[in-house]
Short mmCIF file of C-alpha atoms in Angstrom, two decimals:
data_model
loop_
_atom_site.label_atom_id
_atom_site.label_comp_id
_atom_site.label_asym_id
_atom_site.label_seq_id
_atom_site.Cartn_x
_atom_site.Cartn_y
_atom_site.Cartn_z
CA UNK A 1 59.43 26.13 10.08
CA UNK A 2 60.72 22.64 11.34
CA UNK A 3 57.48 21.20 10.26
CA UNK A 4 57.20 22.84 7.17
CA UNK A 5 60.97 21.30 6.04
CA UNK A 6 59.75 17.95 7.63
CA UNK A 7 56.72 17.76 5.00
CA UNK A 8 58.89 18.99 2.47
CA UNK A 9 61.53 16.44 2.92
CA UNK A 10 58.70 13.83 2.94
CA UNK A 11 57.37 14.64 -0.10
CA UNK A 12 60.75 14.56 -1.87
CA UNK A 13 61.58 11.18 -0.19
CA UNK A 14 58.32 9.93 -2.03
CA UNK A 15 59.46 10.31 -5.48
CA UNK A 16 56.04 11.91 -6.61
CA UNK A 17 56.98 12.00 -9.96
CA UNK A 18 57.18 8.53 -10.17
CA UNK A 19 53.95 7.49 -11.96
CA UNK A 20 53.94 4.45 -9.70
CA UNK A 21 53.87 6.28 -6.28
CA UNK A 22 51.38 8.65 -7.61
CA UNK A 23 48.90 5.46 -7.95
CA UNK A 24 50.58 4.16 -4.99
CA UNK A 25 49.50 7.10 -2.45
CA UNK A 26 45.72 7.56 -4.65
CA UNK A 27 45.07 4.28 -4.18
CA UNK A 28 45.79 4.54 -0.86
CA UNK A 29 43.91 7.86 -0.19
CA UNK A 30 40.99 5.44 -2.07
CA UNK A 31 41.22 3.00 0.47
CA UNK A 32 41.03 5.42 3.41
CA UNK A 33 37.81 7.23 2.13
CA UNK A 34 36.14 3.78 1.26
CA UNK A 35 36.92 3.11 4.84
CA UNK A 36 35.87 6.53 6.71
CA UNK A 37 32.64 6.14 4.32
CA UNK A 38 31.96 2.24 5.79
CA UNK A 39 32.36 3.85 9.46
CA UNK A 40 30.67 7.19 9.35
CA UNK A 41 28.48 7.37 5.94
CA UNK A 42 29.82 11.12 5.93
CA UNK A 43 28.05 10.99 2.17
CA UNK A 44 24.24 9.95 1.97
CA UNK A 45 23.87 7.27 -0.94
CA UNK A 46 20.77 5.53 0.84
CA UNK A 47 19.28 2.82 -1.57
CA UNK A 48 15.71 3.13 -2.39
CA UNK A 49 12.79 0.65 -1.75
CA UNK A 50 13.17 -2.23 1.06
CA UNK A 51 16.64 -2.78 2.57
CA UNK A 52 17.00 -6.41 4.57
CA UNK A 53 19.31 -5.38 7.49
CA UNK A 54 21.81 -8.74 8.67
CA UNK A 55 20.17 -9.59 11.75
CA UNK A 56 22.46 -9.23 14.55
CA UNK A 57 24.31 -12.22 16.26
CA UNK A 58 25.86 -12.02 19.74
CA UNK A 59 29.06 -12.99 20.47
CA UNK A 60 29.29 -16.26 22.55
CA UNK A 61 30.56 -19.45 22.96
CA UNK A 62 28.16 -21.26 21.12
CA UNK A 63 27.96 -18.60 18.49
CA UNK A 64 31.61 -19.01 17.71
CA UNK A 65 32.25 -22.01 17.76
CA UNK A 66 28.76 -22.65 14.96
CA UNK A 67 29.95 -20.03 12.48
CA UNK A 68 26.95 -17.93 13.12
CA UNK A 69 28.99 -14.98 14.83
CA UNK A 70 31.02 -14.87 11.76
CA UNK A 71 28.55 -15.29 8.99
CA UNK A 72 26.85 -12.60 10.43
CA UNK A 73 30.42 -10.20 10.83
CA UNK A 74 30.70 -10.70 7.16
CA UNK A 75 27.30 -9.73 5.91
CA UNK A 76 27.68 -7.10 8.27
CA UNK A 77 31.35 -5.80 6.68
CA UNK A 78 29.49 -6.25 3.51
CA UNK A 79 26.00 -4.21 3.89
CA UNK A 80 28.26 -1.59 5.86
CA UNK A 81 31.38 -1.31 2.99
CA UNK A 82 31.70 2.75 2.01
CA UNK A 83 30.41 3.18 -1.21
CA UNK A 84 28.31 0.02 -1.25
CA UNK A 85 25.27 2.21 -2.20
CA UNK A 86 27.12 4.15 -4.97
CA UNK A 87 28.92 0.39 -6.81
CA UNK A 88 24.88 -1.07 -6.05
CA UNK A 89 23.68 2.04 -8.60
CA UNK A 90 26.72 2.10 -10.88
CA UNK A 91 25.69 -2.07 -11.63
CA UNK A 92 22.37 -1.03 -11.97
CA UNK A 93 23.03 2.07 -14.14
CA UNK A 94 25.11 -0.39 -16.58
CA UNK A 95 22.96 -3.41 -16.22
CA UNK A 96 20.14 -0.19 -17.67
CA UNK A 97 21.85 1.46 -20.51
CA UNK A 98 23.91 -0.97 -21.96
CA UNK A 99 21.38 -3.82 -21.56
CA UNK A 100 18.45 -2.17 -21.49
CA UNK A 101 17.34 -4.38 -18.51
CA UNK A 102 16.41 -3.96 -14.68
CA UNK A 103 18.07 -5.44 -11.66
CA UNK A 104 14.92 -5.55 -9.13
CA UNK A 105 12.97 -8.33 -9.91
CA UNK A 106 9.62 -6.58 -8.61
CA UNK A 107 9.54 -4.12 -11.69
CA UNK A 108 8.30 -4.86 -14.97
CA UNK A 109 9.88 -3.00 -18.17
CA UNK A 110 7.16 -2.75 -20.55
CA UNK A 111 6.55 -1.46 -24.23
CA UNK A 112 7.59 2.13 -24.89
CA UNK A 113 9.53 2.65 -21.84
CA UNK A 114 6.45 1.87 -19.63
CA UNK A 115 7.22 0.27 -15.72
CA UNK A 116 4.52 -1.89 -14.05
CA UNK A 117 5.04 -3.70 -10.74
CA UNK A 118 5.22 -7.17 -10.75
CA UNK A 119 2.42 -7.86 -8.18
CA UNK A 120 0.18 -6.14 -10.47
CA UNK A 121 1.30 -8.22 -13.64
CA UNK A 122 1.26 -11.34 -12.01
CA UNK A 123 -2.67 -10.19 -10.83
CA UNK A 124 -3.25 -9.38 -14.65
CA UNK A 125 -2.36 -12.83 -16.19
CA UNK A 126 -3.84 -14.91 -13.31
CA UNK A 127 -1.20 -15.67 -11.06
CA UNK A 128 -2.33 -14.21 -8.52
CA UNK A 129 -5.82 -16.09 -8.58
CA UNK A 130 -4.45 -18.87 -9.56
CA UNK A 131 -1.95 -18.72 -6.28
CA UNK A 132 -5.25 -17.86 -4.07
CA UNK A 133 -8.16 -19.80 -5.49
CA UNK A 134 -6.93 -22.27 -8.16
CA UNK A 135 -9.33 -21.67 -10.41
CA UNK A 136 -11.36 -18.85 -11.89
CA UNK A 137 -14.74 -20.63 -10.27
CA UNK A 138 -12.76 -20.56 -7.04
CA UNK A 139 -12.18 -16.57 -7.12
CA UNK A 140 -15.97 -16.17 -8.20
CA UNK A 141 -17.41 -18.48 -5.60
CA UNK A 142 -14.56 -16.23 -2.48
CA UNK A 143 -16.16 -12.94 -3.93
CA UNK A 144 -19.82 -13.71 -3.38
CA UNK A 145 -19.29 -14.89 -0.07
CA UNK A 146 -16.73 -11.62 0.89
CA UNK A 147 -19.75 -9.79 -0.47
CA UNK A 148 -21.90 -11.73 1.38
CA UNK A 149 -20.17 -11.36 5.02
CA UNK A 150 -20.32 -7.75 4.02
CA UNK A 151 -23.71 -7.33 3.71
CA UNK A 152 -24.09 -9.00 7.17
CA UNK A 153 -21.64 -6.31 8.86
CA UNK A 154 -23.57 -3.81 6.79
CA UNK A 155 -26.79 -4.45 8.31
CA UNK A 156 -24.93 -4.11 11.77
CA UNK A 157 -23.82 -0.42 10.89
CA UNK A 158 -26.79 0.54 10.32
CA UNK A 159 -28.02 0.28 13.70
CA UNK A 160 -25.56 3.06 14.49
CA UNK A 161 -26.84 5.13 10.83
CA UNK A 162 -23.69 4.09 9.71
CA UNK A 163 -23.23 4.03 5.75
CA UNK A 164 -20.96 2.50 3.59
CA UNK A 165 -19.15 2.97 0.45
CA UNK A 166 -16.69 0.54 -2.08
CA UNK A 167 -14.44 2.97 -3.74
CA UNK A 168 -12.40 0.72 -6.33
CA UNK A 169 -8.90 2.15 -8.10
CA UNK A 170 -7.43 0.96 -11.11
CA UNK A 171 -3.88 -0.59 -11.23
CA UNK A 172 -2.07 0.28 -14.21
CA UNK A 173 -2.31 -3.14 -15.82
CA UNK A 174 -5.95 -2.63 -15.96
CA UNK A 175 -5.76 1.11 -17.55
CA UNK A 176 -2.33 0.50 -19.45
CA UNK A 177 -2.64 -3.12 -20.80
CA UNK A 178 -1.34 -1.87 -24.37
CA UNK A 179 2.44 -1.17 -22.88
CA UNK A 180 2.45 -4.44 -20.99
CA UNK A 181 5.07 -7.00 -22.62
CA UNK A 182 4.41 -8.78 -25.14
CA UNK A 183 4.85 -12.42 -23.25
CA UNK A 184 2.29 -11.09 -20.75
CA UNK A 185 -1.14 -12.79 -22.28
CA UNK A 186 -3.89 -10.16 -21.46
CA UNK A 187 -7.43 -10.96 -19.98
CA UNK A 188 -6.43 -14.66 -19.05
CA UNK A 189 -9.32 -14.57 -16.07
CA UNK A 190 -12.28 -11.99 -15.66
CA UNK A 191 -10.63 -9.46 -13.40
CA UNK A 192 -11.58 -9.74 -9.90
CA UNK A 193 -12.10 -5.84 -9.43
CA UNK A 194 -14.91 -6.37 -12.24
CA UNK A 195 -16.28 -8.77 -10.72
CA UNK A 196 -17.11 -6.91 -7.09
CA UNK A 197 -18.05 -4.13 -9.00
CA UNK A 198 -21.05 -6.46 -10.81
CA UNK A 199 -21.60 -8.01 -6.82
CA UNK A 200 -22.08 -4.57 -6.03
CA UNK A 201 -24.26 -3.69 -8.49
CA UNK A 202 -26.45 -6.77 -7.91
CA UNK A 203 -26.48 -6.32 -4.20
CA UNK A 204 -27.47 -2.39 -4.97
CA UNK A 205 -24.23 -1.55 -2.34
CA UNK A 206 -23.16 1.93 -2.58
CA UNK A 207 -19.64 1.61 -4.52
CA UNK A 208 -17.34 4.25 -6.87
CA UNK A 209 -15.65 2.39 -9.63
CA UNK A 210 -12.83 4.24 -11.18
CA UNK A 211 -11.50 1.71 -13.56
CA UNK A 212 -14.43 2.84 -15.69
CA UNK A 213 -14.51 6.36 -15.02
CA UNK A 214 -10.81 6.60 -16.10
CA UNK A 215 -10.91 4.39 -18.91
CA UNK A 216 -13.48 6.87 -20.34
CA UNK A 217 -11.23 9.86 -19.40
CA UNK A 218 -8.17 8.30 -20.72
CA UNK A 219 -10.16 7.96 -24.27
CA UNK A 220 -10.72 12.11 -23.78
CA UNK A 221 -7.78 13.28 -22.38
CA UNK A 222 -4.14 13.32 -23.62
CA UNK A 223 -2.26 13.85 -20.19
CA UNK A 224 -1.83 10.50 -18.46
CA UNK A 225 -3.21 9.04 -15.69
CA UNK A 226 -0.08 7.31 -14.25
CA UNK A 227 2.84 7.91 -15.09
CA UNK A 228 5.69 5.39 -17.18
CA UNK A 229 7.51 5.22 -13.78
CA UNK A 230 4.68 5.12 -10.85
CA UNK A 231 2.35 2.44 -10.25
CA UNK A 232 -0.44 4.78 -8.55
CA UNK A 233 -2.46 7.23 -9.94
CA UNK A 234 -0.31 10.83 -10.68
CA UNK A 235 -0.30 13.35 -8.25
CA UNK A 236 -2.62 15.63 -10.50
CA UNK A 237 -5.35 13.18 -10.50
CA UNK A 238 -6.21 13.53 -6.57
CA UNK A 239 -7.88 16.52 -6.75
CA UNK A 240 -10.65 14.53 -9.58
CA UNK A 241 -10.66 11.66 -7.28
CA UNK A 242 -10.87 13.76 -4.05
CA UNK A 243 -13.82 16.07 -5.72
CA UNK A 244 -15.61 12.81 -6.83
CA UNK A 245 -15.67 11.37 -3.38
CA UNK A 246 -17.17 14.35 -1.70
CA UNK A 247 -19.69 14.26 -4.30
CA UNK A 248 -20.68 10.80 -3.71
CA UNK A 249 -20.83 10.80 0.35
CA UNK A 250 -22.69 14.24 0.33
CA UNK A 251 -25.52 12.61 -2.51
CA UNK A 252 -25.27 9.26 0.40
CA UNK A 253 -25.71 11.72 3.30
CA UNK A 254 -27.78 14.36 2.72
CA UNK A 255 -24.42 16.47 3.91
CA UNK A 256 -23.21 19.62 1.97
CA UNK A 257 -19.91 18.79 1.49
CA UNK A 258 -16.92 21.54 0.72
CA UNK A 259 -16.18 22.39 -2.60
CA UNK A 260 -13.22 21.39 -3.88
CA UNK A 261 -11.40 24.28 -5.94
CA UNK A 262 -8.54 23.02 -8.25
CA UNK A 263 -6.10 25.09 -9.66
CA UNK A 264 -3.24 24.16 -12.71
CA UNK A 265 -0.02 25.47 -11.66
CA UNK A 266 1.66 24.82 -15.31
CA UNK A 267 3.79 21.81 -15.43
CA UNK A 268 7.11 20.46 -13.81
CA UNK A 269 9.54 17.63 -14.73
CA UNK A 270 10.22 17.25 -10.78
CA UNK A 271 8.13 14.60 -10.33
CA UNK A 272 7.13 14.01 -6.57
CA UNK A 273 8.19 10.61 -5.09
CA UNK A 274 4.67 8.87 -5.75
CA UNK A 275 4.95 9.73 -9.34
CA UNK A 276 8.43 8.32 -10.01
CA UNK A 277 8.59 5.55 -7.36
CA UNK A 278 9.37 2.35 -9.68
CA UNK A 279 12.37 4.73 -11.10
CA UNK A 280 13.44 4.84 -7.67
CA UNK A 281 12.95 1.09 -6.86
CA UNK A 282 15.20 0.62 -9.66
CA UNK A 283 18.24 2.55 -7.85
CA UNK A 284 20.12 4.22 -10.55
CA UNK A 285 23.06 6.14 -11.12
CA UNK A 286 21.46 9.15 -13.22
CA UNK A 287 17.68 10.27 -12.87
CA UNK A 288 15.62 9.29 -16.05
CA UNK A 289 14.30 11.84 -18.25
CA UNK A 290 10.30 12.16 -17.87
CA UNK A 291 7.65 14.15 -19.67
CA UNK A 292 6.06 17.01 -17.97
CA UNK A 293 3.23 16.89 -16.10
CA UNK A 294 0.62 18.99 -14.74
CA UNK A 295 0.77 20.61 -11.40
CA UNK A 296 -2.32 20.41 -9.88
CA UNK A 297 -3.17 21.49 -6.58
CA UNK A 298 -6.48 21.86 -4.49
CA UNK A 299 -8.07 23.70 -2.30
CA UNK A 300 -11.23 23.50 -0.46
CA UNK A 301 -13.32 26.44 -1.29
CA UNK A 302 -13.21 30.13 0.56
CA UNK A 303 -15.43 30.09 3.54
CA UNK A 304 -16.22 26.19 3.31
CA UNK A 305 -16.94 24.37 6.41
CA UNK A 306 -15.78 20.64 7.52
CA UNK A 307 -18.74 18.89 7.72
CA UNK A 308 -20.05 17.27 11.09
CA UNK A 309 -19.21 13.64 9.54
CA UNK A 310 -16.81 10.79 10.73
CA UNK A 311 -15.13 8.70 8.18
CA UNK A 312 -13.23 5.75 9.24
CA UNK A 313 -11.63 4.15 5.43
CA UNK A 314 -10.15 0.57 5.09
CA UNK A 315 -7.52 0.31 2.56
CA UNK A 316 -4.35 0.03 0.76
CA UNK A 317 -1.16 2.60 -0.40
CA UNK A 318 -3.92 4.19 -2.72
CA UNK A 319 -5.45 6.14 0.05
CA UNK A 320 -2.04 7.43 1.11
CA UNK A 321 -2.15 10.42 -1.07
CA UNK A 322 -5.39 11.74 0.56
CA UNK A 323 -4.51 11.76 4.45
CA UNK A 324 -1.85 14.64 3.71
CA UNK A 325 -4.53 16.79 1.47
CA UNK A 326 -7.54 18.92 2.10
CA UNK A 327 -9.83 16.03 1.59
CA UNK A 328 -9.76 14.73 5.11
CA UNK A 329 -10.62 17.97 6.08
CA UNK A 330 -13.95 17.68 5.07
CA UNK A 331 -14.94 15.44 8.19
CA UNK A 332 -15.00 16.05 11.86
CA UNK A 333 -13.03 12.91 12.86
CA UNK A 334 -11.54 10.56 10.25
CA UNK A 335 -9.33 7.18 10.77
CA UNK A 336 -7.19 5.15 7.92
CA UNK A 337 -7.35 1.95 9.20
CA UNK A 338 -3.98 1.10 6.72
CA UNK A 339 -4.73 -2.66 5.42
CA UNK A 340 -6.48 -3.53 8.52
CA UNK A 341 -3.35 -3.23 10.59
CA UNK A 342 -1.48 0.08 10.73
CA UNK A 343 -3.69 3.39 11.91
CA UNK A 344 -3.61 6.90 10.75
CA UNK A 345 -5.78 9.39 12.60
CA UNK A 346 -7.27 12.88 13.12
CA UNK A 347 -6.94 11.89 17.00
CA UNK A 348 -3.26 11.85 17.64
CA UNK A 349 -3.80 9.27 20.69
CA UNK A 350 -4.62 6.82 17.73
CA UNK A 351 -1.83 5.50 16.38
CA UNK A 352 -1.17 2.29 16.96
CA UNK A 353 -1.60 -1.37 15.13
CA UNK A 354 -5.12 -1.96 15.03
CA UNK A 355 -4.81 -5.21 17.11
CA UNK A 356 -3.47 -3.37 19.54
CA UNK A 357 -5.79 -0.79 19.50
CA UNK A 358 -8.37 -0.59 22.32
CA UNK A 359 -10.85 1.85 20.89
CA UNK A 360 -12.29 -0.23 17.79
CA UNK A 361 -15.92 0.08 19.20
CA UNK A 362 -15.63 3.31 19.67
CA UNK A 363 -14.03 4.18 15.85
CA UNK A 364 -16.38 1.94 14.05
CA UNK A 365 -19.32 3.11 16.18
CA UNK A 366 -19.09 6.85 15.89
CA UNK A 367 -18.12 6.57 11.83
CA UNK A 368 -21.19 8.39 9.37
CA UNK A 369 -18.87 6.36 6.69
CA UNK A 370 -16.94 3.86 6.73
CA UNK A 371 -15.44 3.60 2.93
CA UNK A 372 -13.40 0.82 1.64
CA UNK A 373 -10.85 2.15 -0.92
CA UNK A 374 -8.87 -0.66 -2.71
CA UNK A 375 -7.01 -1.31 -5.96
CA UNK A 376 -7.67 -4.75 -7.56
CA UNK A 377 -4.92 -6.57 -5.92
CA UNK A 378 -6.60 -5.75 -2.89
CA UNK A 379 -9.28 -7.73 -3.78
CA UNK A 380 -7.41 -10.95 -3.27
CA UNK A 381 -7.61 -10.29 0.89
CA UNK A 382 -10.88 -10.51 1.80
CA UNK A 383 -11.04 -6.80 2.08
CA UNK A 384 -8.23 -7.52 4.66
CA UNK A 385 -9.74 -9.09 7.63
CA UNK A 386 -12.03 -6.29 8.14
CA UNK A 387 -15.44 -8.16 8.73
CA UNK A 388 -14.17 -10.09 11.60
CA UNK A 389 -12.29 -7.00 13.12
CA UNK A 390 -15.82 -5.23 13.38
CA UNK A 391 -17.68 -8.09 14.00
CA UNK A 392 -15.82 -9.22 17.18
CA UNK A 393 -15.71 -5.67 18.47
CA UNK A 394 -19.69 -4.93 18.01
CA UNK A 395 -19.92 -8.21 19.89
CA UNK A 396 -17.53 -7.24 22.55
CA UNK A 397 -18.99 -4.05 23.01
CA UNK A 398 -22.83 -4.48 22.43
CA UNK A 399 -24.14 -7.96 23.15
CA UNK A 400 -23.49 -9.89 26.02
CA UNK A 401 -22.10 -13.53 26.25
CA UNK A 402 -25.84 -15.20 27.73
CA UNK A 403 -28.11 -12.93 25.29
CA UNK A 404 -25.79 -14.73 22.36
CA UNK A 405 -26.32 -18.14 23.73
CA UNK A 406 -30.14 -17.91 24.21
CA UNK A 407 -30.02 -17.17 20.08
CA UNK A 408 -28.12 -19.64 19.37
CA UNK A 409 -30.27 -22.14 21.24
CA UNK A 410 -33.06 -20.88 20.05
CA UNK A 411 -31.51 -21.48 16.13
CA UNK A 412 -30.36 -24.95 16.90
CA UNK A 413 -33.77 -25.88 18.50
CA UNK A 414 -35.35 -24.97 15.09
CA UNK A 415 -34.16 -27.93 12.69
CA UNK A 416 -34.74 -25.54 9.68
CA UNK A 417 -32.67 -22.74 10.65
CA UNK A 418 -29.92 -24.85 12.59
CA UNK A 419 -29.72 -27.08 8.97
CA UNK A 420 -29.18 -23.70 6.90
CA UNK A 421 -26.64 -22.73 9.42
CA UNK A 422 -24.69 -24.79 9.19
CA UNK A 423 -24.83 -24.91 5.12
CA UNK A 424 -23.90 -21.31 5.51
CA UNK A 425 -20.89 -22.02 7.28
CA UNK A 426 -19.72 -24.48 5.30
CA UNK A 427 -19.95 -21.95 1.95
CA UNK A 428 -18.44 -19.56 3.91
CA UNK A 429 -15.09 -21.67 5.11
CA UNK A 430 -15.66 -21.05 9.08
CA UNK A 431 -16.75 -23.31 11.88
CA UNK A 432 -20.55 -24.00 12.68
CA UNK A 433 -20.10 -22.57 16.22
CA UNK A 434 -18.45 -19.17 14.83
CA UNK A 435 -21.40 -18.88 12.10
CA UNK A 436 -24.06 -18.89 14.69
CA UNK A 437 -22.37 -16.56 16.76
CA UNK A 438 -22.49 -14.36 13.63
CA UNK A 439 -26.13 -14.95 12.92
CA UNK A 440 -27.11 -14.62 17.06
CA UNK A 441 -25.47 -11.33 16.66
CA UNK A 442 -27.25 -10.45 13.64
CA UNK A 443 -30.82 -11.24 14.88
CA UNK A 444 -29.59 -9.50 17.96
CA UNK A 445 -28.61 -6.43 16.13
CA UNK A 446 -31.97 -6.44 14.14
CA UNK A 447 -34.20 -6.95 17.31
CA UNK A 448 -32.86 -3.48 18.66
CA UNK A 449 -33.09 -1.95 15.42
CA UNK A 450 -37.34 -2.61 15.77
CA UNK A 451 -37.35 -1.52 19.08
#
């Protein structure tokens, strides 16, 4: 009872009728939540996308008496304020509706409500090449010789029966170019994926190009084939790409392959996070409205077997969709080798970067397939360092350091082939000494392949 007249007498002594103490104690109720929020994050508002954390300064003398301590206390009080996430999305929410504009600089509003991500545009008026190469000559002249190292790897693999397949994905510039806006000046340079896909014609390499297979299903069919807010291929579309694949290694192979059974589930507005992820990048206040799409799921057929196959695949995000589905499931053993660097794996001991990874020999030698899957921007890397990755462990593993050297003497004691050596090295942008390592190996590789 004592307490109870203590809170009442309080309240009385705080005039609460007074307008001005009413905004008085909310404004201070305000101030505590922002505060609890800063110290606990009691309410989830994570921001979407890449976050740059303050890097962290200890506290010393030096550190003090430079500034550095403090600089980095105040972007810390800043990135940690309660709310911070929720005042980020209310900017960009306003910045959206009332100025029809977007706040992260690495999304593209296009025509018709249509998003593209700016990597992508700056690929599809020439930036990109022009930041790479210079010139368009430049880009042609990189691509033969990429195409070139990879016929020498190729010609490795097969020693172990080892095939391999280009897969190629279309961005959404290439696909979409209609919504793109209208200061974007379309077809500036011959695009690069084009171009690979003529090398790999030429060079009669094995090689799926879907930039042409859905430009002729977006002329047939009315559902789209990305989305106004994703920047890879929908959801629904997997199962298409996944059935195509199977159908392409098991004509390479010889292999019966599962059957892939799809099945439409109707249509949803939830769009999963793949489908909606330059909506998210943009961090708004209120989720966007979206058309429906399908829901398309897959299966692989009743009684189907994986097939005795090892696929090891080299690529970008676009493969990410496939390691989680009943496409991997297909093969015995199969390795994502993420951009060259990051590993995904069927063999749970695998994951780690793929410099640091130990077992490279052992991946690349055992793999029926070894598929490349890349979008055009991928194009750009030099199929991401993969060539010397494999090359170096072959050589590790197979050939010894004196059975190299007695090649390469034997190429440098025959003016002819020493003199196109070294031409080849020069084309190719390496040292003399590392191109006839390349070629001892090759001749090595070639010599076992007759025995």
């Amino acid at each position: 009872m004592r307490n109870n007249r203590f809170i009442k007498s309080f309240l009385n002594h705080l005039h609460l009728r007074d307008p001005f103490n009413r905004q008085f104690i909310i404004i201070i109720i305000i101030s505590m939540l922002v505060v609890i929020q800063g110290f606990t994050h009691f309410i989830n508002l994570r921001l979407d996308g890449y976050v740059s954390l303050p890097q962290k300064v200890e506290l010393n003398f030096k550190t003090y008496c430079d500034g550095s301590y403090m600089d980095y206390l105040s972007k810390a009080a800043k990135f940690n304020g309660g709310f911070r996430e929720y005042f980020i999305r209310a900017y960009n929410q306003a910045q959206y509706s009332l100025y029809d504009t977007t706040t992260n600089n690495n999304v593209v509003k296009g025509k018709d409500g249509e998003y593209y991500l700016k990597m992508y545009v700056d690929e599809a008026i020439g930036k990109t090449a022009e930041g790479f190469f210079g010139s368009v000559d430049s880009a042609r002249q990189n691509a033969s010789e990429c195409v070139a190292k990879m016929l020498i790897l190729i010609d490795s693999l097969k020693r172990n029966g080892t095939k391999v397949l280009f897969v190629s994905a279309p961005s959404k510039t290439a696909l979409y170019p209609e919504f793109l806006p209208d200061w974007v000046i379309k077809d500036t340079i011959p695009c690069l994926q084009g171009l690979y896909a003529k090398l790999y014609e030429k060079e009669n390499l094995e090689h799926v190009d879907f930039l042409a297979y859905f430009k002729k299903m977006k002329s047939t069919e009315k559902q789209r084939i990305y989305t106004k807010f994703g920047t890879h291929w929908a959801d629904f579309v997997v199962p298409f790409v996944a059935d195509s694949l199977l159908r392409k290694i098991e004509d390479m192979t010889g292999v019966d392959m599962p059957d892939v059974v799809i099945s439409n589930n109707g249509t949803t507005t939830k769009y999963s996070n793949g489908d909606k992820e330059l909506e998210s990048q943009m961090n708004l206040l209120f989720p966007l409205n979206k058309p429906a799409l399908p829901k398309n799921t897959f299966k692989l057929a009743d009684g189907a077997q994986k097939s005795n196959l090892n696929l090891l695949v080299i690529g970008d995000s676009y493969f990410n969709q496939f390691i989680h589905s009943p496409f991997v499931e297909c093969f015995a053993n199969w390795d994502f080798w993420r951009y060259n660097r990051e590993i995904a794996s069927s063999t749970p001991t695998f994951t780690n970067s793929v410099s640091a990874f130990s077992s490279k020999y052992k991946v690349i030698s055992r793999s029926d397939i070894v598929m490349f899957f890349f979008t055009t921007r991928s194009y750009y890397t030099g199929y991401y360092g993969f060539y010397e990755t494999a090359m170096e462990a072959l050589r590790d593993k197979d050939n010894s350091h004196n059975e190299i050297q007695e090649v390469i003497e034997t190429i440098k004691a025959d003016e002819n082939w020493y003199k196109a050596v070294k031409k080849q090295a020069k084309k190719r942008g390496i040292s003399i000494d590392r191109c006839l390592e390349d070629n001892a190996i090759w001749v090595i590789n070639h010599r076992k392949d007759k025995q």
